[in-house]
């Protein structure tokens, strides 16, 4: 929701006075802005916004956007500010529109398994609330204690269990959105089957606020699993990861919820900078973490044991370990989630999400390493 730089008007005292009349909280203390809102999670991207607004209702968002649209004042929407690519940072002195205070759960239908929540609901808190009724939010992120559901939808966040629960394009049932001119689009439907014309909400999922500000979301929930387990594998080459992945989809089928891999250097950095022990005893070229979620523990355990036995019999893995108690599983996920922070502490990190066919992933990894090595910033003495 930004205008070309030549048309972007600076915020004046008159504008600040108007924003105060909308009922939204107004922050224009540079100390507060610099501490929380003008930098990203890792402190890599810095902005120069002079003002942050914190509306509490959809109507307040509407008033703010209508005014900014008329005055040609650019706006950057911000949720939990947990992003790592600078997308929520006001780098051209835009107004920051924070959805932090729009954090109400409007409705939870425990029969159909649908929740309607405002965009400022923190993902972990929303998940904890629906768990009390036997459900989970189908998206799960490492930043779940900070990120907000509106930002998750606006960025179409894939999350840790994308393999099981899929994209938010499939889980979001309806949206409430405020357009740039202040008009409110009420498409906050909660029916899982709706064949009535255009599916307007899809335009805003993943649009990152460029088409409108998402103020509330209706989401189809998933049943809370009764059984869960994690296996960590050590492997010698990437082709074995690919084979293990195919076998996991065939052998674990309906219970597989996550399949993650990382290389030796990632493992070493977490051990070194986060002081977190490796989930495996030996060092390996690659590591794989597989999670299953189901409803019948004995059935799930049997499937995992059979899968691991097949991997070992085929010589695909060098070491494996299964974690089935809650604390051990949480520690394993923590190890996986600490990799970005460990890379940042090592002095060498550039975050970039990409999607491409699995068969090309290792080629990309090798190509990036070669490019950085040729530039003298990776794999040479003194480099991280």
Short mmCIF file of N, CA and C in Angstrom, two decimals, residues 350 352 354 361-375 377-378:
data_model
loop_
_atom_site.label_atom_id
_atom_site.label_comp_id
_atom_site.label_asym_id
_atom_site.label_seq_id
_atom_site.Cartn_x
_atom_site.Cartn_y
_atom_site.Cartn_z
N UNK A 350 21.99 -14.71 5.14
CA UNK A 350 21.09 -13.98 4.25
C UNK A 350 19.88 -14.89 4.06
N UNK A 352 16.44 -16.18 2.56
CA UNK A 352 15.67 -16.12 1.32
C UNK A 352 14.89 -17.41 1.16
N UNK A 354 12.72 -20.00 -0.99
CA UNK A 354 12.55 -20.39 -2.38
C UNK A 354 11.76 -21.68 -2.46
N UNK A 361 17.10 -29.19 -5.50
CA UNK A 361 17.51 -28.46 -4.30
C UNK A 361 19.01 -28.57 -4.03
N UNK A 362 19.55 -29.76 -4.19
CA UNK A 362 20.98 -29.92 -3.91
C UNK A 362 21.83 -29.19 -4.94
N UNK A 363 21.38 -29.16 -6.18
CA UNK A 363 22.10 -28.43 -7.22
C UNK A 363 22.16 -26.94 -6.87
N UNK A 364 21.06 -26.39 -6.36
CA UNK A 364 21.04 -24.99 -5.95
C UNK A 364 22.02 -24.76 -4.81
N UNK A 365 22.02 -25.65 -3.83
CA UNK A 365 22.92 -25.53 -2.69
C UNK A 365 24.38 -25.48 -3.16
N UNK A 366 24.75 -26.40 -4.05
CA UNK A 366 26.12 -26.45 -4.55
C UNK A 366 26.46 -25.20 -5.37
N UNK A 367 25.50 -24.74 -6.17
CA UNK A 367 25.74 -23.57 -7.02
C UNK A 367 25.94 -22.30 -6.18
N UNK A 368 25.14 -22.15 -5.12
CA UNK A 368 25.27 -20.98 -4.24
C UNK A 368 26.62 -21.02 -3.52
N UNK A 369 26.99 -22.19 -3.03
CA UNK A 369 28.28 -22.32 -2.35
C UNK A 369 29.44 -21.95 -3.28
N UNK A 370 29.37 -22.44 -4.52
CA UNK A 370 30.43 -22.14 -5.49
C UNK A 370 30.49 -20.64 -5.79
N UNK A 371 29.32 -20.04 -5.96
CA UNK A 371 29.26 -18.61 -6.25
C UNK A 371 29.90 -17.80 -5.11
N UNK A 372 29.57 -18.15 -3.87
CA UNK A 372 30.10 -17.43 -2.72
C UNK A 372 31.60 -17.71 -2.53
N UNK A 373 32.00 -18.95 -2.81
CA UNK A 373 33.42 -19.29 -2.70
C UNK A 373 34.24 -18.53 -3.76
N UNK A 374 33.71 -18.44 -4.96
CA UNK A 374 34.40 -17.70 -6.02
C UNK A 374 34.53 -16.22 -5.67
N UNK A 375 33.55 -15.71 -4.89
CA UNK A 375 33.58 -14.31 -4.46
C UNK A 375 34.44 -14.11 -3.22
N UNK A 377 33.89 -15.23 -0.09
CA UNK A 377 33.18 -14.98 1.18
C UNK A 377 32.63 -16.25 1.80
N UNK A 378 33.00 -17.42 1.26
CA UNK A 378 32.55 -18.68 1.83
C UNK A 378 33.60 -19.75 1.54
#
